[in-house]
Coordinates of C-alpha atoms and ligand atoms in Angstrom, one line a residue:
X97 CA 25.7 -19.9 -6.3
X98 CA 25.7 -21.0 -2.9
X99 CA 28.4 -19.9 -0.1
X100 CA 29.8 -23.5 1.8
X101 CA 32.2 -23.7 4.5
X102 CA 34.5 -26.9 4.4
X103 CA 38.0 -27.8 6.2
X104 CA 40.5 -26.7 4.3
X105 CA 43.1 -29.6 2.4
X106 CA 46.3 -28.0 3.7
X107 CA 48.0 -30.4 0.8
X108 CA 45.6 -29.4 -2.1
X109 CA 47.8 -26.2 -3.8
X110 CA 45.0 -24.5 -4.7
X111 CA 43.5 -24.7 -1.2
X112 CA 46.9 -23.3 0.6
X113 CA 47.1 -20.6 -2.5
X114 CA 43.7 -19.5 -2.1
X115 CA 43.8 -19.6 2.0
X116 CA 47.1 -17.3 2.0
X117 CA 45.8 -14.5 -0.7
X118 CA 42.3 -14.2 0.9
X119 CA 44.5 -13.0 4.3
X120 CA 46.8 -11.3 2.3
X121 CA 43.5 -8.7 0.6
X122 CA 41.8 -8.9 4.1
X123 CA 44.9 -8.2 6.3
X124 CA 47.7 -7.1 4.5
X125 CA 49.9 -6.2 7.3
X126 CA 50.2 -9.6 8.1
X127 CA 52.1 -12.3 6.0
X128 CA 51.0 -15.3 4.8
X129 CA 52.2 -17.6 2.6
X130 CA 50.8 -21.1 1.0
X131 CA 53.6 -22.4 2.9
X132 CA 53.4 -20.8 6.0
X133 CA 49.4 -21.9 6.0
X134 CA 50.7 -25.4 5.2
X135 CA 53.2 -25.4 8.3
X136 CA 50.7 -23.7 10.5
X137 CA 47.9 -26.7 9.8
X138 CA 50.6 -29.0 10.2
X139 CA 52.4 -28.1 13.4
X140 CA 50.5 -26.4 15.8
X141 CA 50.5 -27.7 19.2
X142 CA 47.9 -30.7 18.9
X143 CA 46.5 -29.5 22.1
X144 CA 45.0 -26.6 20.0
X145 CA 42.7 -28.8 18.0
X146 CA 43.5 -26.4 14.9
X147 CA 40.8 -26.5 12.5
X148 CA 41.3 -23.9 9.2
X149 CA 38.3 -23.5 7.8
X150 CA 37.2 -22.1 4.2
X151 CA 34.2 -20.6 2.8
X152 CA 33.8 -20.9 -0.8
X153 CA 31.4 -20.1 -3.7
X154 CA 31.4 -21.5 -6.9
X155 CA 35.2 -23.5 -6.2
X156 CA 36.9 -20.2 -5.3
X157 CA 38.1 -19.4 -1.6
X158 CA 36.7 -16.6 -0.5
X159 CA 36.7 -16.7 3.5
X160 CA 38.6 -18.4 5.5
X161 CA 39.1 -19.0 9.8
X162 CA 41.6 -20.5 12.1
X163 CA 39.7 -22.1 14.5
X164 CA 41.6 -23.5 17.8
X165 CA 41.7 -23.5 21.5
X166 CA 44.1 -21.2 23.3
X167 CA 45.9 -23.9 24.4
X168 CA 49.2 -22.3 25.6
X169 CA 47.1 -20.0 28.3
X170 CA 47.2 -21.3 31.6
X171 CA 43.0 -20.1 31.8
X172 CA 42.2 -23.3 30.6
X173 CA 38.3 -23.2 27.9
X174 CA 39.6 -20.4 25.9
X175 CA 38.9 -21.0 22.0
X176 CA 39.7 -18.3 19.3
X177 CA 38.1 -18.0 15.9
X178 CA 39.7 -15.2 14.0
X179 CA 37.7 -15.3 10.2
X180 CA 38.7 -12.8 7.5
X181 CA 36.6 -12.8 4.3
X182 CA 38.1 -11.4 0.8
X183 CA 37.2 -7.4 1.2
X184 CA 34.8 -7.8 -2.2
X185 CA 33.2 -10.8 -1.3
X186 CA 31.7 -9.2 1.7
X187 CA 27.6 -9.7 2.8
X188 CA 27.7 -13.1 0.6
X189 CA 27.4 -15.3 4.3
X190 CA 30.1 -16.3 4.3
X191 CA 31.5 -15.0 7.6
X192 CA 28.2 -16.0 9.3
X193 CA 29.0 -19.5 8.1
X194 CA 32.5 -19.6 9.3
X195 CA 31.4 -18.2 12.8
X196 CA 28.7 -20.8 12.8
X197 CA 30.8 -23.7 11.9
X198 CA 33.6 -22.6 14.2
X199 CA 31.5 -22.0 17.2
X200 CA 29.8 -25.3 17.0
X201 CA 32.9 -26.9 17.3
X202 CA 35.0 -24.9 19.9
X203 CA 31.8 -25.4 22.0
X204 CA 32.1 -29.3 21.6
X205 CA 35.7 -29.1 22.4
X206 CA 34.8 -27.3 25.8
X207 CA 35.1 -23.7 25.3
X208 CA 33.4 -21.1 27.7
X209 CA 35.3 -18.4 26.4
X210 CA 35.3 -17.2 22.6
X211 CA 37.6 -14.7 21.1
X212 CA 38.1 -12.7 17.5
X213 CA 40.4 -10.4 16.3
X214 CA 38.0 -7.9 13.7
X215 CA 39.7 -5.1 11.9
X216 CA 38.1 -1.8 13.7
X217 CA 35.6 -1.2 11.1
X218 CA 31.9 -0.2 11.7
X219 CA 31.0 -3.4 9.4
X220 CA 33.0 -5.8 11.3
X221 CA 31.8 -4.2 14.8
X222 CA 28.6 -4.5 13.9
X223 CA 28.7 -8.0 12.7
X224 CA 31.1 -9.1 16.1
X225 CA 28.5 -7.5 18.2
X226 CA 25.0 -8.9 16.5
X227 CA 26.8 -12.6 17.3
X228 CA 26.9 -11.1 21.3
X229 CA 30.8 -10.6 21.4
X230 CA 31.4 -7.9 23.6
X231 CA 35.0 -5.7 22.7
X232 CA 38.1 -6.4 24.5
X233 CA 41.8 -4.8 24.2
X234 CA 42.6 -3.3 20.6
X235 CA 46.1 -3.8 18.8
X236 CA 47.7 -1.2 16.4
X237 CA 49.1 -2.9 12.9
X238 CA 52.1 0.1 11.6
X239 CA 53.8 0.3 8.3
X240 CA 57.7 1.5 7.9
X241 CA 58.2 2.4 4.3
X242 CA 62.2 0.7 4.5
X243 CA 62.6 1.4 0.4
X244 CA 61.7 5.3 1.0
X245 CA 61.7 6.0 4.6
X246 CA 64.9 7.3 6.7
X247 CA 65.6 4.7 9.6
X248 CA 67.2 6.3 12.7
X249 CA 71.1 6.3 12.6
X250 CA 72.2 3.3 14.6
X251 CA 73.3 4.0 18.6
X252 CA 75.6 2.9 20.2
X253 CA 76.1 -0.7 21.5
X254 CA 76.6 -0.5 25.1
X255 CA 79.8 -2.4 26.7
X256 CA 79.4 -6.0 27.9
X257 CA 76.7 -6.4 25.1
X258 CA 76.8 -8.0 21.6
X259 CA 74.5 -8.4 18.7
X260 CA 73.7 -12.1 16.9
X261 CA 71.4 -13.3 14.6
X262 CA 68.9 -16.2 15.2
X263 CA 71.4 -18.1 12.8
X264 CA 73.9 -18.1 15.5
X265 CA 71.8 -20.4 17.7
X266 CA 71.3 -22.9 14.9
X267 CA 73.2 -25.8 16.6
X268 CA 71.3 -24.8 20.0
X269 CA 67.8 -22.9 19.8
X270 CA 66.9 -23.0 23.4
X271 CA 68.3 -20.2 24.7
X272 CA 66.1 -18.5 22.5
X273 CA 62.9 -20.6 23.8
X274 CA 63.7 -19.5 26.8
X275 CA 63.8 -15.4 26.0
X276 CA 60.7 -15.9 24.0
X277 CA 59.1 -17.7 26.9
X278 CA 60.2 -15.4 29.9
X279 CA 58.9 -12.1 27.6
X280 CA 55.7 -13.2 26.0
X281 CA 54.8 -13.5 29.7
X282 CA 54.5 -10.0 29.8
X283 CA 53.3 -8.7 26.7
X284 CA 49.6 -7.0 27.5
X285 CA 46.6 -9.1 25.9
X286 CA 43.7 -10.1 26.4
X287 CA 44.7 -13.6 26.8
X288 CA 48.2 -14.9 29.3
X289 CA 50.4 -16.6 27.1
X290 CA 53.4 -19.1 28.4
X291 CA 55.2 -21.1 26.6
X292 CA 56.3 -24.3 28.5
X293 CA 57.3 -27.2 25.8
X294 CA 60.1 -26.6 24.3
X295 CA 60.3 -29.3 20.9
X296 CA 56.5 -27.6 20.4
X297 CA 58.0 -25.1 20.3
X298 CA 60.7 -25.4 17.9
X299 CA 58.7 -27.3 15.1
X300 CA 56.1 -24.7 15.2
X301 CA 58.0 -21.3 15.9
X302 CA 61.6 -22.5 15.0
X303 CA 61.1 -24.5 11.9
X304 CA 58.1 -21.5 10.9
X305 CA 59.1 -21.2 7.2
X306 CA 58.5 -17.0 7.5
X307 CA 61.2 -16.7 10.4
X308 CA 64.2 -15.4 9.0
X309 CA 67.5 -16.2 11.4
X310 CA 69.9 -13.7 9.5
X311 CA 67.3 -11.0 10.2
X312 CA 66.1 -11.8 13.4
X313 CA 68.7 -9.8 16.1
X314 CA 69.6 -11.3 19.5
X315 CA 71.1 -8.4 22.1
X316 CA 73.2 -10.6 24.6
X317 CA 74.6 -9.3 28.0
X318 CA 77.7 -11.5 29.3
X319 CA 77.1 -14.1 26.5
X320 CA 73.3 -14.6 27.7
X321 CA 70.7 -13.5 25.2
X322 CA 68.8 -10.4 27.1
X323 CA 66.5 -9.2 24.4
X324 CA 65.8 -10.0 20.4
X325 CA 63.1 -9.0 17.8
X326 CA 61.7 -11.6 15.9
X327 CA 61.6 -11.1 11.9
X328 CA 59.6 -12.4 8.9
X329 CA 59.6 -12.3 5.6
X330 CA 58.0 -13.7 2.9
X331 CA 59.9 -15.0 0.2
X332 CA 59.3 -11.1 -2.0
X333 CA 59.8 -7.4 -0.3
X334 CA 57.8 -7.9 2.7
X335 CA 59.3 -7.9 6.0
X336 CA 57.1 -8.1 10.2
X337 CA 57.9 -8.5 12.9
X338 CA 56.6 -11.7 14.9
X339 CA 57.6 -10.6 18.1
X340 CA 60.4 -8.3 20.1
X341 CA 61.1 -8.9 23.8
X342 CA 63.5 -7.8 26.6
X343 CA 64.1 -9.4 29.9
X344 CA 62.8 -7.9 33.0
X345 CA 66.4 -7.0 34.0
X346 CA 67.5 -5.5 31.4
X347 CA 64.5 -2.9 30.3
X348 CA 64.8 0.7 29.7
X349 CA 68.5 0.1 28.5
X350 CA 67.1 0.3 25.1
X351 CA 68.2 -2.3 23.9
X352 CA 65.1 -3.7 22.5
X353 CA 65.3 -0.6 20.2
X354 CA 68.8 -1.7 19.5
X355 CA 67.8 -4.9 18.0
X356 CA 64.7 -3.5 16.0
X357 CA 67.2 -0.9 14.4
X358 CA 69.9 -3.8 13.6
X359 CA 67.3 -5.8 11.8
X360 CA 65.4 -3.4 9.8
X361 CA 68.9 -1.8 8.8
X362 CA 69.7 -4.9 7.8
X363 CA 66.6 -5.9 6.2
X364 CA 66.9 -2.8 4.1
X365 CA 70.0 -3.6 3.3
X366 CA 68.7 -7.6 2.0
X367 CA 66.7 -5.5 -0.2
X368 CA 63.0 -5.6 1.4
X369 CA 60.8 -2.4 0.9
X370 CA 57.8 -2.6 3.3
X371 CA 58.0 -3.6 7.7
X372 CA 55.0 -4.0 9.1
X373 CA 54.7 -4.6 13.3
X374 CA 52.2 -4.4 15.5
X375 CA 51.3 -3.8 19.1
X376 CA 48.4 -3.9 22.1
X377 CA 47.1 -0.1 21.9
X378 CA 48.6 0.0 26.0
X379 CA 51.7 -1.0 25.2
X380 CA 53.5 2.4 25.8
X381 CA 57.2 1.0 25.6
X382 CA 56.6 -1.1 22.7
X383 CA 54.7 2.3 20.7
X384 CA 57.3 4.4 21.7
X385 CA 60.0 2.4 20.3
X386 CA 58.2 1.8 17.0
X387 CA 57.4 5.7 16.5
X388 CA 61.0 6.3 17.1
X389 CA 61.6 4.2 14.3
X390 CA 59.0 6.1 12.0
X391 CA 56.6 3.3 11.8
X392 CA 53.0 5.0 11.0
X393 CA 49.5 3.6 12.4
X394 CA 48.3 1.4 9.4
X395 CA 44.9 0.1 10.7
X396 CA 43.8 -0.6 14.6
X397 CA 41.8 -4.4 15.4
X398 CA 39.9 -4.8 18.5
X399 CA 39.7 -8.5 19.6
X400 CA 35.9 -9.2 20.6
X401 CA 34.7 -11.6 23.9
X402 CA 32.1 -13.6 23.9
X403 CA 31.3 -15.9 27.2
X404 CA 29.2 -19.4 26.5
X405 CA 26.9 -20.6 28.4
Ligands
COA74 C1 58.3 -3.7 25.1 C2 59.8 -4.2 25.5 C3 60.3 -5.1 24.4 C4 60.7 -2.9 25.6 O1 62.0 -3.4 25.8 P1 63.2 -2.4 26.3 O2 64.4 -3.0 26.0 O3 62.9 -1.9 27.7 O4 62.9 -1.1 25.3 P2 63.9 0.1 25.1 O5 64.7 0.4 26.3 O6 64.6 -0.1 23.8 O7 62.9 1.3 24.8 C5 61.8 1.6 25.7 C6 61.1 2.8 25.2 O8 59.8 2.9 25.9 C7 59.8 4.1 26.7 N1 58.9 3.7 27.8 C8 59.2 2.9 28.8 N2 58.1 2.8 29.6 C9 57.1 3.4 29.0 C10 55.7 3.6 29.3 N3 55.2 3.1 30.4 N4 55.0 4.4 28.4 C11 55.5 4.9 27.3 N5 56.8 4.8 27.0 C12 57.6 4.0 27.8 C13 61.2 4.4 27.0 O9 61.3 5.8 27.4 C14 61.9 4.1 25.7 O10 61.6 5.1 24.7 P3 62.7 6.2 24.4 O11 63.9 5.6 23.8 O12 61.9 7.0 23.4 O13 62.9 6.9 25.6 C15 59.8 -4.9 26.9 O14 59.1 -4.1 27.8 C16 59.1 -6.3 26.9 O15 59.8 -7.3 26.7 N6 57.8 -6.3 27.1 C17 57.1 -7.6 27.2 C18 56.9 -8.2 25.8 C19 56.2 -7.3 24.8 O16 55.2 -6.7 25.2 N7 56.7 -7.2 23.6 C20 56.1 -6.4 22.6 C21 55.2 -7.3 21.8 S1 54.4 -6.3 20.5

């Protein structure tokens, strides 16, 4: 019974299955489906050099990694590893491996700098910091019971502005590249993000097979979308929230609460039992917003640095 660690066969079922339910035990508060693991291999930015990688034992997946550089920062020789093993399959080697295997190769593609997302648990701190990575920002993961849980009552829309869906923008996306691009510019992290191709964009973000358009609300200000919050869901009861954004211009009007309210009310009313977000720990807008809406803490992760030679 020996662990290995192999590339995963994005078109082998079993290997997609068995990818998606080992980050669904390790991380439940984010979703993952075969598919969306199949569209993720497939269409990330080529740039990235994505490499999933599994760790198995006796033909079952039981670790797995996504393995790329951060090709979208403008701090070029940034590579992140982020490996999640199945909770009871724990101190088998099998995260060792994957680190191995994953570090080896980011540092032949160039990377100086190395970063991991661990779930804040003295096991996973331990094991980030015996391989010399060194703890950077931390993110909160919360949990809004939707089948239960009372959702604030909705406010008011303010003149000159007008809710749409994702849906809307069907014939014509960009609009929407271009809010997700001018936000995600200033959302706190460890790591600058900007977003400057837009067909990259839309075959990986666009055409992701979690986004749902109905649910995903778009707050626009004389016609010109202003702010939106980006929702998932996964084909059962499961709704998150991929990202929510306002432009510079138009902050404090809360309007980004607006659009979170809109969605979950209507994701509630779609049926869907369980929203799950999550924010950087120093995002004080974004934390005050989701404890208005009665999200509760579910589980903090700390993203851990380490510098190569
Ligand atoms: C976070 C963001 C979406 C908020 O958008 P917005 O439209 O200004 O938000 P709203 O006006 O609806 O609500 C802001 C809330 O934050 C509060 N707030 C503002 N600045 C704050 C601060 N520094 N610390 C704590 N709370 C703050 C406001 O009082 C308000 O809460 P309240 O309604 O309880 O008074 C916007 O700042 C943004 O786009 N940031 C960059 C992208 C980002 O970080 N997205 C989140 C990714 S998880």
């Amino acid at each position: 019974m020996t662990v290995l660690v192999r590339d995963l066969r994005p078109d082998v079922p079993a290997d997609a299955e068995g990818f998606a339910r080992v980050r669904r035990l390790a991380l439940p508060y984010i979703l993952f489906t075969p598919d969306s693991v199949r569209h993720t291999a497939a269409h990330v930015h080529p740039a990235a050099r994505f490499r999933p990688l599994v760790a198995e034992e006796d033909g079952e997946i039981i670790g797995t990694a996504q393995v790329h550089l951060i090709h979208d920062s403008p701090e070029p020789g940034q590579g992140a590893l982020n490996i999640y093993v199945r909770p009871d399959q724990t101190g088998r080697g099998a995260g060792r491996l994957l680190a191995r295997v994953a570090e080896e190769y980011l540092a032949e593609l160039g990377a100086t700098r190395l970063l991991a997302w661990a779930l804040d648990e003295p096991a996973n701190r331990a094991f980030a910091e015996r391989h010399g990575y060194r703890p950077g920002r931390s993110a909160h993961f919360l949990r809004l019971d939707l089948a239960h849980g009372t959702l604030p009552p909705l406010p008011e829309t303010p003149s000159g502005v007008e809710l749409r869906t994702a849906a809307d923008f069907a014939a014509d996306p960009r609009p929407l590249f271009e809010l997700d691009a001018e936000t995600v510019l200033d959302e706190p992290g460890d790591v600058d993000t900007e977003f400057t191709d837009y067909d990259a964009w839309v075959e990986e973000v666009w055409h992701h097979p979690l986004l749902n358009r109905e649910l995903t609300v778009v707050v626009c200000a004389d016609g010109r979308p202003v702010a939106f919050t980006v929702a998932y869901t996964d084909g059962g009861t499961r709704y998150s929230t991929a990202m929510t954004g306002t432009v510079r211009a138009h902050r404090g009007r809360g309007l980004a609460k607006l659009a979170k309210i809109h969605s979950l009310r209507r994701a509630r009313a779609a049926g869907l039992t369980e929203a799950f977000t999550g924010n950087d720990t120093g995002n004080g807008p974004m934390i005050a917003i989701n404890k208005r809406l009665g999200y509760a803490f579910c589980a903090r992760e700390v993203r851990y640095i380490r510098a190569l030679d």
